[in-house]
Short mmCIF file of C-alpha atoms in Angstrom, two decimals:
data_model
loop_
_atom_site.label_atom_id
_atom_site.label_comp_id
_atom_site.label_asym_id
_atom_site.label_seq_id
_atom_site.Cartn_x
_atom_site.Cartn_y
_atom_site.Cartn_z
CA MET A 1035 20.01 19.44 20.44
CA LYS A 1036 21.76 16.37 19.06
CA ASN A 1037 21.34 14.50 22.33
CA MET A 1038 17.68 15.42 22.50
CA SER A 1039 17.17 14.03 19.02
CA GLU A 1040 19.07 10.90 19.93
CA ASP A 1041 17.04 10.46 23.09
CA ARG A 1042 13.84 10.95 21.13
CA PHE A 1043 14.78 8.24 18.67
CA GLY A 1044 15.83 5.94 21.49
CA HIS A 1045 12.55 6.50 23.29
CA GLN A 1046 10.50 6.05 20.14
CA ALA A 1047 12.30 2.83 19.33
CA THR A 1048 11.62 1.37 22.75
CA ALA A 1049 8.00 2.42 22.78
CA GLY A 1050 7.51 1.37 19.19
CA GLY A 1051 8.36 -2.23 19.88
CA ASP A 1052 5.14 -2.45 21.90
CA SER A 1053 2.79 0.08 20.34
CA HIS A 1054 3.46 -1.02 16.76
CA GLY A 1055 3.77 -4.72 17.40
CA ASP A 1056 0.32 -5.44 15.96
CA ILE A 1057 1.24 -4.17 12.48
CA ASP A 1058 2.11 -6.95 10.05
CA LEU A 1059 5.13 -6.06 7.94
CA GLY A 1060 4.53 -9.11 5.77
CA PRO A 1061 6.88 -12.01 4.97
CA ASP A 1062 9.64 -9.65 3.79
CA PRO A 1063 10.46 -6.92 6.34
CA SER A 1064 13.63 -5.81 4.52
CA LEU A 1065 14.22 -2.06 4.78
CA LEU A 1066 16.93 0.01 3.10
CA ILE A 1067 17.64 3.43 4.63
CA VAL A 1068 19.73 5.82 2.53
CA ASP A 1069 21.00 8.98 4.24
CA ASP A 1070 24.41 10.67 4.44
CA ASP A 1071 23.77 11.96 7.97
CA ALA A 1072 25.52 9.08 9.75
CA PRO A 1073 24.21 9.69 13.31
CA LEU A 1074 20.62 10.07 12.08
CA LEU A 1075 21.02 7.00 9.86
CA ARG A 1076 22.13 4.84 12.79
CA ARG A 1077 19.41 6.11 15.11
CA LEU A 1078 16.67 5.59 12.56
CA ALA A 1079 18.00 2.13 11.74
CA ARG A 1080 17.88 1.13 15.42
CA ALA A 1081 14.37 2.51 15.76
CA MET A 1082 13.14 0.61 12.70
CA GLU A 1083 14.79 -2.61 13.83
CA ALA A 1084 12.93 -2.26 17.14
CA ARG A 1085 9.72 -2.14 15.10
CA GLY A 1086 10.44 -5.41 13.33
CA PHE A 1087 12.27 -4.40 10.15
CA THR A 1088 15.42 -6.08 8.87
CA VAL A 1089 17.47 -2.97 8.18
CA ASP A 1090 20.28 -2.31 5.74
CA MET A 1091 21.95 1.12 5.55
CA ALA A 1092 23.60 3.18 2.83
CA GLY A 1093 25.33 6.54 3.23
CA SER A 1094 25.47 7.60 -0.41
CA VAL A 1095 23.72 7.37 -3.77
CA ALA A 1096 26.38 4.96 -5.05
CA GLU A 1097 26.04 2.68 -2.03
CA GLY A 1098 22.25 2.85 -2.17
CA ILE A 1099 22.20 1.88 -5.85
CA ALA A 1100 24.64 -0.97 -5.23
CA LYS A 1101 22.52 -2.37 -2.41
CA ALA A 1102 19.32 -1.96 -4.43
CA LYS A 1103 20.90 -3.91 -7.28
CA ALA A 1104 22.18 -6.63 -4.97
CA ALA A 1105 18.86 -7.12 -3.16
CA ALA A 1106 15.99 -4.70 -3.73
CA PRO A 1107 14.15 -4.23 -0.41
CA LYS A 1108 10.43 -4.40 0.36
CA TYR A 1109 10.66 -1.05 2.16
CA ALA A 1110 12.95 1.93 1.64
CA VAL A 1111 13.57 5.35 3.19
CA VAL A 1112 15.63 7.57 0.91
CA ASP A 1113 17.01 11.05 1.56
CA LEU A 1114 16.71 13.11 -1.63
CA ARG A 1115 19.79 15.26 -1.09
CA LEU A 1116 22.95 13.21 -0.68
CA GLY A 1117 26.61 14.17 -0.83
CA ASP A 1118 27.27 12.38 -4.12
CA GLY A 1119 24.00 13.09 -5.92
CA ASN A 1120 20.24 12.77 -5.86
CA GLY A 1121 18.24 10.10 -4.07
CA LEU A 1122 15.98 9.88 -7.13
CA ASP A 1123 18.66 7.68 -8.70
CA VAL A 1124 18.34 5.21 -5.82
CA ILE A 1125 14.56 5.12 -6.26
CA GLU A 1126 14.97 4.38 -9.97
CA ALA A 1127 17.43 1.58 -9.19
CA ILE A 1128 14.96 0.00 -6.75
CA ARG A 1129 12.06 0.31 -9.18
CA GLU A 1130 14.07 -1.33 -11.97
CA ARG A 1131 14.24 -4.48 -9.85
CA ARG A 1132 11.09 -4.41 -7.79
CA ASN A 1133 7.72 -2.71 -8.27
CA ASP A 1134 6.18 -3.48 -4.88
CA THR A 1135 8.71 -1.64 -2.69
CA ARG A 1136 7.14 0.93 -0.37
CA ILE A 1137 9.46 3.91 -0.69
CA ILE A 1138 9.40 6.99 1.55
CA VAL A 1139 11.53 9.98 0.61
CA LEU A 1140 12.99 12.47 3.06
CA THR A 1141 13.53 16.07 2.02
CA GLY A 1142 15.45 18.33 4.34
CA TYR A 1143 15.94 21.35 2.13
CA GLY A 1144 12.41 22.37 1.26
CA ASN A 1145 12.33 21.04 -2.27
CA ILE A 1146 8.83 19.62 -2.34
CA ALA A 1147 8.88 19.67 -6.15
CA THR A 1148 11.65 17.08 -6.17
CA ALA A 1149 9.69 15.03 -3.65
CA VAL A 1150 6.71 15.13 -6.02
CA THR A 1151 9.01 13.87 -8.78
CA ALA A 1152 10.02 11.04 -6.44
CA VAL A 1153 6.37 10.11 -5.95
CA LYS A 1154 5.94 9.99 -9.73
CA LEU A 1155 8.88 7.57 -9.87
CA GLY A 1156 7.15 5.30 -7.39
CA ALA A 1157 7.63 6.64 -3.87
CA VAL A 1158 4.49 6.31 -1.78
CA ASP A 1159 5.01 9.41 0.37
CA TYR A 1160 7.50 12.08 1.38
CA LEU A 1161 8.40 13.55 4.75
CA SER A 1162 10.23 16.74 5.64
CA LYS A 1163 13.35 16.31 7.76
CA PRO A 1164 13.78 15.96 10.61
CA ALA A 1165 11.18 13.19 10.68
CA ASP A 1166 10.94 11.07 13.79
CA ALA A 1167 10.73 7.29 13.91
CA ASP A 1168 6.96 7.19 14.35
CA GLU A 1169 6.39 9.40 11.30
CA VAL A 1170 8.63 7.17 9.19
CA PHE A 1171 7.02 3.98 10.48
CA ASN A 1172 3.49 5.28 9.90
CA ALA A 1173 4.35 6.37 6.37
CA LEU A 1174 5.92 2.99 5.55
CA THR A 1175 2.98 1.00 6.89
CA GLN A 1176 0.17 3.31 5.77
CA ARG A 1177 -2.55 1.39 3.98
CA PRO A 1178 -3.52 2.34 0.41
CA GLY A 1179 -6.12 5.09 0.46
CA GLU A 1180 -5.12 6.40 3.87
CA LYS A 1181 -4.18 10.05 4.01
CA ALA A 1182 -1.47 11.63 6.10
CA GLU A 1183 -2.56 14.16 8.70
CA VAL A 1184 -2.50 17.81 7.74
CA PRO A 1185 0.56 19.49 9.29
CA GLU A 1186 -0.10 21.78 12.24
CA ASN A 1187 2.12 24.55 10.89
CA PRO A 1188 1.28 25.55 7.31
CA MET A 1189 3.94 27.01 5.03
CA SER A 1190 4.68 30.72 5.16
CA ALA A 1191 4.03 32.94 2.13
CA ASP A 1192 7.78 33.00 1.41
CA ARG A 1193 7.89 29.21 1.57
CA VAL A 1194 4.90 28.88 -0.76
CA ARG A 1195 6.67 31.17 -3.27
CA TRP A 1196 9.83 29.08 -2.94
CA GLU A 1197 7.92 25.86 -3.55
CA HIS A 1198 6.24 27.34 -6.64
CA ILE A 1199 9.63 28.34 -8.06
CA GLN A 1200 11.00 24.87 -7.36
CA ARG A 1201 7.99 23.24 -9.01
CA VAL A 1202 8.43 25.29 -12.18
CA TYR A 1203 12.18 24.59 -12.08
CA GLU A 1204 11.51 20.83 -12.00
CA ALA A 1205 8.90 21.14 -14.76
CA CYS A 1206 11.57 22.83 -16.91
CA ASP A 1207 13.97 19.93 -16.27
CA ARG A 1208 16.10 22.25 -14.10
CA ASN A 1209 16.81 24.60 -16.96
CA VAL A 1210 17.46 27.97 -15.28
CA SER A 1211 16.93 30.08 -18.40
CA GLU A 1212 13.59 28.45 -19.25
CA THR A 1213 12.44 28.64 -15.62
CA ALA A 1214 13.31 32.35 -15.45
CA ARG A 1215 11.42 32.96 -18.69
CA ARG A 1216 8.28 31.21 -17.44
CA LEU A 1217 8.41 33.03 -14.12
CA ASN A 1218 9.12 36.37 -15.83
CA MET A 1219 12.18 36.69 -13.61
CA HIS A 1220 15.76 37.76 -14.26
CA ARG A 1221 18.06 34.74 -14.63
CA ARG A 1222 20.54 35.98 -12.01
CA THR A 1223 17.75 36.64 -9.53
CA LEU A 1224 16.50 33.10 -10.01
CA GLN A 1225 20.01 31.68 -9.59
CA ARG A 1226 20.38 33.50 -6.25
CA ILE A 1227 17.03 32.11 -5.05
CA LEU A 1228 17.93 28.57 -6.09
CA ALA A 1229 21.27 28.81 -4.30
CA LYS A 1230 19.65 29.70 -0.96
CA ARG A 1231 18.05 27.40 1.55
CA ALA A 1232 14.30 27.23 1.67
CA PRO A 1233 12.60 29.81 3.92
CA LYS A 1234 10.65 28.49 6.90
#
């Protein structure tokens, strides 16, 4: 599977150099990609470079914040769940220094509520992982007012329930007791749900 993914990114990168060449990235094509999945980070970086971006990479929240402080990019792709914390902190660091950065967030664990929080902080869109190079490129270069295509596979009922719980959890500032109270759910039951991966 890993090789297939790598081949897909390699193919997308090669094709993208031609098919996306007519898109103007503007005078500042700087792009910061923050993800702790090193192989994916490298592949996505290569694919974005083939599309005209000047790419910098970070593998952690701390590194992402440091690079944002040193030189806030025009474009950014930030994974929300990182080994040393939350990608929201990287977004805040970018926004403190630059308000025109086009930020895309990646969420690989089903927490759409956190992605919505990221949008409120200034991200322009969010994508579920694994997202391929074309999806990332299209999201980064999407014009204001354009809408992303509706996904072919809608969420299952279990996933919708999960997302609702996550949304309430975020609205309660991640307070488990308050979330359980609002959902009329036992605290331990909620803790078990929050500890599991999102259903498909």
